[in-house]
Amino acid sequence: IHSLYNIIVCPDSFTITPTLQLTEQDVGFKFHVTVGAIGSVSATTVAYIAVHIFNAELPNHVKMTRTFYITKILPVGLFGCATVCLSNFAFLHLSVTFLQMLKSFTPVATLICLALFGLAHPSHETVASVCAIGLATCIAVYGHGTFSVVGFVAMMGSILCEALKMATTQALLTGKVRFSVLESQYYIGPAIVAWSLIAVGILEAQDMVESQGWALIANNPHPFLVAAAAGGAVNFASFFVIKTTSSLHLKILVAIRSALLVLFCALFLGEPITSLQATGYTLALIAFVFYTYVTTASPQ
């Protein structure tokens, strides 16, 4: 039941994708790093309002020294920003199919990082089930994609940064300090916003000025308000799922939710699905059931 609940609330880029399509296709705003930053600004604003207006408590405030912030908080923001920038760069060189194939191994990379950080001590059964989920998802999205060495390296860098972000975030939420969800957003949010603004300044600001991107925001505020609301919700939900389960569980739930969505649409809504997709996603669900059994029987 706990896994089913988290499947419902788990966030990922799939939650943000409709807002990216809304701002790009309907408005013509093609600056994805900026759209992502809007969500981070929204979540951080909510956290600051909760603390400074509604007097929400920050139990670990006394531990927040300059050294702690630089060594523990800033890297999380850097890894998060690098994940978005590298994946956007890879998108320019690789097909969506090939990107999905590579991204299916994010849980495996996350598991490796958690083990290296000493945050997880997985059994052989857990490792096997995680690898099986990644392989089955890869089979489901297999297709004739466009390959590029530059795009491949960028996407692998994005996966590595995402895994590092998950590990460092989990260390803050479940380690010695044990931040609450609100504390995590209050402290990590500004770091993510700062790194995102730097990335926007380097990658998108000039084109945005030349194409009058700011005017698109002013003249079409509704899609960007949706992006702010969705992005803010995703930020808080991500911290919640990692806090209550683990970052590995979050990445696995994202893959399984996608499989459930595809199979549900095929079975009940008549959406077309290939035999390869059905086989891959079914195997992913079986591997997830085994993963759930193993982790429940012997928590990592």
mmCIF file with all atom_site columns, N, CA, C and O in Angstrom, residues 86-87 90 94 98-99 101-103 105-106 109 147 149-163:
data_model
loop_
_atom_site.group_PDB
_atom_site.id
_atom_site.type_symbol
_atom_site.label_atom_id
_atom_site.label_alt_id
_atom_site.label_comp_id
_atom_site.label_asym_id
_atom_site.label_entity_id
_atom_site.label_seq_id
_atom_site.pdbx_PDB_ins_code
_atom_site.Cartn_x
_atom_site.Cartn_y
_atom_site.Cartn_z
_atom_site.occupancy
_atom_site.B_iso_or_equiv
_atom_site.pdbx_formal_charge
_atom_site.auth_seq_id
_atom_site.auth_comp_id
_atom_site.auth_asym_id
_atom_site.auth_atom_id
_atom_site.pdbx_PDB_model_num
ATOM 1   N N  . LEU A 1 86  ? 22.498 19.355 -18.964 1.00 0.00 ? 86  LEU A N  1
ATOM 2   C CA . LEU A 1 86  ? 23.076 18.285 -19.768 1.00 0.00 ? 86  LEU A CA 1
ATOM 3   C C  . LEU A 1 86  ? 22.014 17.501 -20.524 1.00 0.00 ? 86  LEU A C  1
ATOM 4   O O  . LEU A 1 86  ? 22.211 17.114 -21.678 1.00 0.00 ? 86  LEU A O  1
ATOM 5   N N  . SER A 1 87  ? 20.856 17.263 -19.883 1.00 0.00 ? 87  SER A N  1
ATOM 6   C CA . SER A 1 87  ? 19.789 16.536 -20.573 1.00 0.00 ? 87  SER A CA 1
ATOM 7   C C  . SER A 1 87  ? 19.221 17.359 -21.718 1.00 0.00 ? 87  SER A C  1
ATOM 8   O O  . SER A 1 87  ? 18.884 16.814 -22.779 1.00 0.00 ? 87  SER A O  1
ATOM 9   N N  . ALA A 1 90  ? 21.707 17.065 -24.501 1.00 0.00 ? 90  ALA A N  1
ATOM 10  C CA . ALA A 1 90  ? 21.617 15.750 -25.121 1.00 0.00 ? 90  ALA A CA 1
ATOM 11  C C  . ALA A 1 90  ? 20.402 15.664 -26.044 1.00 0.00 ? 90  ALA A C  1
ATOM 12  O O  . ALA A 1 90  ? 20.437 14.995 -27.085 1.00 0.00 ? 90  ALA A O  1
ATOM 13  N N  . LEU A 1 94  ? 20.280 13.630 -29.606 1.00 0.00 ? 94  LEU A N  1
ATOM 14  C CA . LEU A 1 94  ? 19.758 12.272 -29.565 1.00 0.00 ? 94  LEU A CA 1
ATOM 15  C C  . LEU A 1 94  ? 18.243 12.273 -29.743 1.00 0.00 ? 94  LEU A C  1
ATOM 16  O O  . LEU A 1 94  ? 17.577 13.255 -29.407 1.00 0.00 ? 94  LEU A O  1
ATOM 17  N N  . PHE A 1 98  ? 16.072 7.165  -27.814 1.00 0.00 ? 98  PHE A N  1
ATOM 18  C CA . PHE A 1 98  ? 17.384 6.824  -27.261 1.00 0.00 ? 98  PHE A CA 1
ATOM 19  C C  . PHE A 1 98  ? 17.587 7.468  -25.897 1.00 0.00 ? 98  PHE A C  1
ATOM 20  O O  . PHE A 1 98  ? 18.197 6.873  -24.998 1.00 0.00 ? 98  PHE A O  1
ATOM 21  N N  . LEU A 1 99  ? 17.068 8.677  -25.713 1.00 0.00 ? 99  LEU A N  1
ATOM 22  C CA . LEU A 1 99  ? 17.151 9.327  -24.403 1.00 0.00 ? 99  LEU A CA 1
ATOM 23  C C  . LEU A 1 99  ? 16.423 8.512  -23.344 1.00 0.00 ? 99  LEU A C  1
ATOM 24  O O  . LEU A 1 99  ? 16.901 8.352  -22.215 1.00 0.00 ? 99  LEU A O  1
ATOM 25  N N  . MET A 1 101 ? 15.865 5.307  -23.392 1.00 0.00 ? 101 MET A N  1
ATOM 26  C CA . MET A 1 101 ? 16.628 4.091  -23.152 1.00 0.00 ? 101 MET A CA 1
ATOM 27  C C  . MET A 1 101 ? 17.748 4.346  -22.144 1.00 0.00 ? 101 MET A C  1
ATOM 28  O O  . MET A 1 101 ? 17.963 3.567  -21.214 1.00 0.00 ? 101 MET A O  1
ATOM 29  N N  . LEU A 1 102 ? 18.462 5.440  -22.330 1.00 0.00 ? 102 LEU A N  1
ATOM 30  C CA . LEU A 1 102 ? 19.556 5.765  -21.417 1.00 0.00 ? 102 LEU A CA 1
ATOM 31  C C  . LEU A 1 102 ? 19.024 6.108  -20.028 1.00 0.00 ? 102 LEU A C  1
ATOM 32  O O  . LEU A 1 102 ? 19.570 5.668  -19.009 1.00 0.00 ? 102 LEU A O  1
ATOM 33  N N  . LYS A 1 103 ? 17.935 6.868  -19.983 1.00 0.00 ? 103 LYS A N  1
ATOM 34  C CA . LYS A 1 103 ? 17.390 7.313  -18.700 1.00 0.00 ? 103 LYS A CA 1
ATOM 35  C C  . LYS A 1 103 ? 16.824 6.164  -17.886 1.00 0.00 ? 103 LYS A C  1
ATOM 36  O O  . LYS A 1 103 ? 16.703 6.268  -16.655 1.00 0.00 ? 103 LYS A O  1
ATOM 37  N N  . PHE A 1 105 ? 18.235 3.658  -16.989 1.00 0.00 ? 105 PHE A N  1
ATOM 38  C CA . PHE A 1 105 ? 19.252 3.128  -16.083 1.00 0.00 ? 105 PHE A CA 1
ATOM 39  C C  . PHE A 1 105 ? 19.586 4.103  -14.953 1.00 0.00 ? 105 PHE A C  1
ATOM 40  O O  . PHE A 1 105 ? 20.544 3.874  -14.203 1.00 0.00 ? 105 PHE A O  1
ATOM 41  N N  . THR A 1 106 ? 18.797 5.167  -14.805 1.00 0.00 ? 106 THR A N  1
ATOM 42  C CA . THR A 1 106 ? 18.999 6.095  -13.691 1.00 0.00 ? 106 THR A CA 1
ATOM 43  C C  . THR A 1 106 ? 18.882 5.408  -12.332 1.00 0.00 ? 106 THR A C  1
ATOM 44  O O  . THR A 1 106 ? 19.682 5.697  -11.432 1.00 0.00 ? 106 THR A O  1
ATOM 45  N N  . ALA A 1 109 ? 22.230 3.812  -11.573 1.00 0.00 ? 109 ALA A N  1
ATOM 46  C CA . ALA A 1 109 ? 23.234 4.817  -11.198 1.00 0.00 ? 109 ALA A CA 1
ATOM 47  C C  . ALA A 1 109 ? 22.975 5.349  -9.794  1.00 0.00 ? 109 ALA A C  1
ATOM 48  O O  . ALA A 1 109 ? 23.916 5.577  -9.020  1.00 0.00 ? 109 ALA A O  1
ATOM 49  N N  . PHE A 1 147 ? 21.784 8.270  -32.885 1.00 0.00 ? 147 PHE A N  1
ATOM 50  C CA . PHE A 1 147 ? 22.901 8.199  -31.939 1.00 0.00 ? 147 PHE A CA 1
ATOM 51  C C  . PHE A 1 147 ? 23.928 9.276  -32.251 1.00 0.00 ? 147 PHE A C  1
ATOM 52  O O  . PHE A 1 147 ? 24.213 9.576  -33.410 1.00 0.00 ? 147 PHE A O  1
ATOM 53  N N  . VAL A 1 149 ? 27.775 10.633 -30.343 1.00 0.00 ? 149 VAL A N  1
ATOM 54  C CA . VAL A 1 149 ? 28.721 10.465 -29.237 1.00 0.00 ? 149 VAL A CA 1
ATOM 55  C C  . VAL A 1 149 ? 28.603 11.633 -28.264 1.00 0.00 ? 149 VAL A C  1
ATOM 56  O O  . VAL A 1 149 ? 28.581 11.453 -27.038 1.00 0.00 ? 149 VAL A O  1
ATOM 57  N N  . VAL A 1 150 ? 28.499 12.840 -28.797 1.00 0.00 ? 150 VAL A N  1
ATOM 58  C CA . VAL A 1 150 ? 28.391 14.029 -27.950 1.00 0.00 ? 150 VAL A CA 1
ATOM 59  C C  . VAL A 1 150 ? 27.116 13.970 -27.102 1.00 0.00 ? 150 VAL A C  1
ATOM 60  O O  . VAL A 1 150 ? 27.130 14.228 -25.890 1.00 0.00 ? 150 VAL A O  1
ATOM 61  N N  . GLY A 1 151 ? 26.001 13.617 -27.747 1.00 0.00 ? 151 GLY A N  1
ATOM 62  C CA . GLY A 1 151 ? 24.743 13.514 -27.021 1.00 0.00 ? 151 GLY A CA 1
ATOM 63  C C  . GLY A 1 151 ? 24.771 12.402 -25.989 1.00 0.00 ? 151 GLY A C  1
ATOM 64  O O  . GLY A 1 151 ? 24.235 12.554 -24.885 1.00 0.00 ? 151 GLY A O  1
ATOM 65  N N  . PHE A 1 152 ? 25.408 11.279 -26.332 1.00 0.00 ? 152 PHE A N  1
ATOM 66  C CA . PHE A 1 152 ? 25.502 10.156 -25.401 1.00 0.00 ? 152 PHE A CA 1
ATOM 67  C C  . PHE A 1 152 ? 26.291 10.543 -24.155 1.00 0.00 ? 152 PHE A C  1
ATOM 68  O O  . PHE A 1 152 ? 25.870 10.266 -23.026 1.00 0.00 ? 152 PHE A O  1
ATOM 69  N N  . VAL A 1 153 ? 27.431 11.205 -24.351 1.00 0.00 ? 153 VAL A N  1
ATOM 70  C CA . VAL A 1 153 ? 28.255 11.632 -23.215 1.00 0.00 ? 153 VAL A CA 1
ATOM 71  C C  . VAL A 1 153 ? 27.488 12.628 -22.348 1.00 0.00 ? 153 VAL A C  1
ATOM 72  O O  . VAL A 1 153 ? 27.521 12.560 -21.109 1.00 0.00 ? 153 VAL A O  1
ATOM 73  N N  . ALA A 1 154 ? 26.766 13.562 -22.990 1.00 0.00 ? 154 ALA A N  1
ATOM 74  C CA . ALA A 1 154 ? 25.995 14.559 -22.237 1.00 0.00 ? 154 ALA A CA 1
ATOM 75  C C  . ALA A 1 154 ? 24.902 13.886 -21.411 1.00 0.00 ? 154 ALA A C  1
ATOM 76  O O  . ALA A 1 154 ? 24.686 14.235 -20.239 1.00 0.00 ? 154 ALA A O  1
ATOM 77  N N  . MET A 1 155 ? 24.209 12.899 -21.993 1.00 0.00 ? 155 MET A N  1
ATOM 78  C CA . MET A 1 155 ? 23.125 12.243 -21.268 1.00 0.00 ? 155 MET A CA 1
ATOM 79  C C  . MET A 1 155 ? 23.665 11.386 -20.134 1.00 0.00 ? 155 MET A C  1
ATOM 80  O O  . MET A 1 155 ? 23.060 11.324 -19.050 1.00 0.00 ? 155 MET A O  1
ATOM 81  N N  . MET A 1 156 ? 24.791 10.729 -20.339 1.00 0.00 ? 156 MET A N  1
ATOM 82  C CA . MET A 1 156 ? 25.388 9.952  -19.254 1.00 0.00 ? 156 MET A CA 1
ATOM 83  C C  . MET A 1 156 ? 25.826 10.880 -18.124 1.00 0.00 ? 156 MET A C  1
ATOM 84  O O  . MET A 1 156 ? 25.708 10.540 -16.944 1.00 0.00 ? 156 MET A O  1
ATOM 85  N N  . GLY A 1 157 ? 26.329 12.070 -18.489 1.00 0.00 ? 157 GLY A N  1
ATOM 86  C CA . GLY A 1 157 ? 26.672 13.058 -17.467 1.00 0.00 ? 157 GLY A CA 1
ATOM 87  C C  . GLY A 1 157 ? 25.444 13.519 -16.706 1.00 0.00 ? 157 GLY A C  1
ATOM 88  O O  . GLY A 1 157 ? 25.485 13.714 -15.484 1.00 0.00 ? 157 GLY A O  1
ATOM 89  N N  . SER A 1 158 ? 24.324 13.676 -17.418 1.00 0.00 ? 158 SER A N  1
ATOM 90  C CA . SER A 1 158 ? 23.071 14.073 -16.785 1.00 0.00 ? 158 SER A CA 1
ATOM 91  C C  . SER A 1 158 ? 22.597 13.005 -15.810 1.00 0.00 ? 158 SER A C  1
ATOM 92  O O  . SER A 1 158 ? 22.154 13.315 -14.692 1.00 0.00 ? 158 SER A O  1
ATOM 93  N N  . ILE A 1 159 ? 22.684 11.733 -16.201 1.00 0.00 ? 159 ILE A N  1
ATOM 94  C CA . ILE A 1 159 ? 22.276 10.636 -15.336 1.00 0.00 ? 159 ILE A CA 1
ATOM 95  C C  . ILE A 1 159 ? 23.154 10.583 -14.091 1.00 0.00 ? 159 ILE A C  1
ATOM 96  O O  . ILE A 1 159 ? 22.666 10.381 -12.969 1.00 0.00 ? 159 ILE A O  1
ATOM 97  N N  . LEU A 1 160 ? 24.464 10.767 -14.273 1.00 0.00 ? 160 LEU A N  1
ATOM 98  C CA . LEU A 1 160 ? 25.385 10.766 -13.135 1.00 0.00 ? 160 LEU A CA 1
ATOM 99  C C  . LEU A 1 160 ? 25.065 11.911 -12.177 1.00 0.00 ? 160 LEU A C  1
ATOM 100 O O  . LEU A 1 160 ? 25.020 11.716 -10.949 1.00 0.00 ? 160 LEU A O  1
ATOM 101 N N  . CYS A 1 161 ? 24.814 13.110 -12.718 1.00 0.00 ? 161 CYS A N  1
ATOM 102 C CA . CYS A 1 161 ? 24.489 14.263 -11.869 1.00 0.00 ? 161 CYS A CA 1
ATOM 103 C C  . CYS A 1 161 ? 23.174 14.055 -11.135 1.00 0.00 ? 161 CYS A C  1
ATOM 104 O O  . CYS A 1 161 ? 23.044 14.424 -9.960  1.00 0.00 ? 161 CYS A O  1
ATOM 105 N N  . GLU A 1 162 ? 22.206 13.442 -11.806 1.00 0.00 ? 162 GLU A N  1
ATOM 106 C CA . GLU A 1 162 ? 20.925 13.180 -11.150 1.00 0.00 ? 162 GLU A CA 1
ATOM 107 C C  . GLU A 1 162 ? 21.097 12.184 -10.010 1.00 0.00 ? 162 GLU A C  1
ATOM 108 O O  . GLU A 1 162 ? 20.513 12.344 -8.934  1.00 0.00 ? 162 GLU A O  1
ATOM 109 N N  . ALA A 1 163 ? 21.912 11.144 -10.230 1.00 0.00 ? 163 ALA A N  1
ATOM 110 C CA . ALA A 1 163 ? 22.166 10.162 -9.184  1.00 0.00 ? 163 ALA A CA 1
ATOM 111 C C  . ALA A 1 163 ? 22.885 10.808 -7.997  1.00 0.00 ? 163 ALA A C  1
ATOM 112 O O  . ALA A 1 163 ? 22.569 10.530 -6.835  1.00 0.00 ? 163 ALA A O  1
#
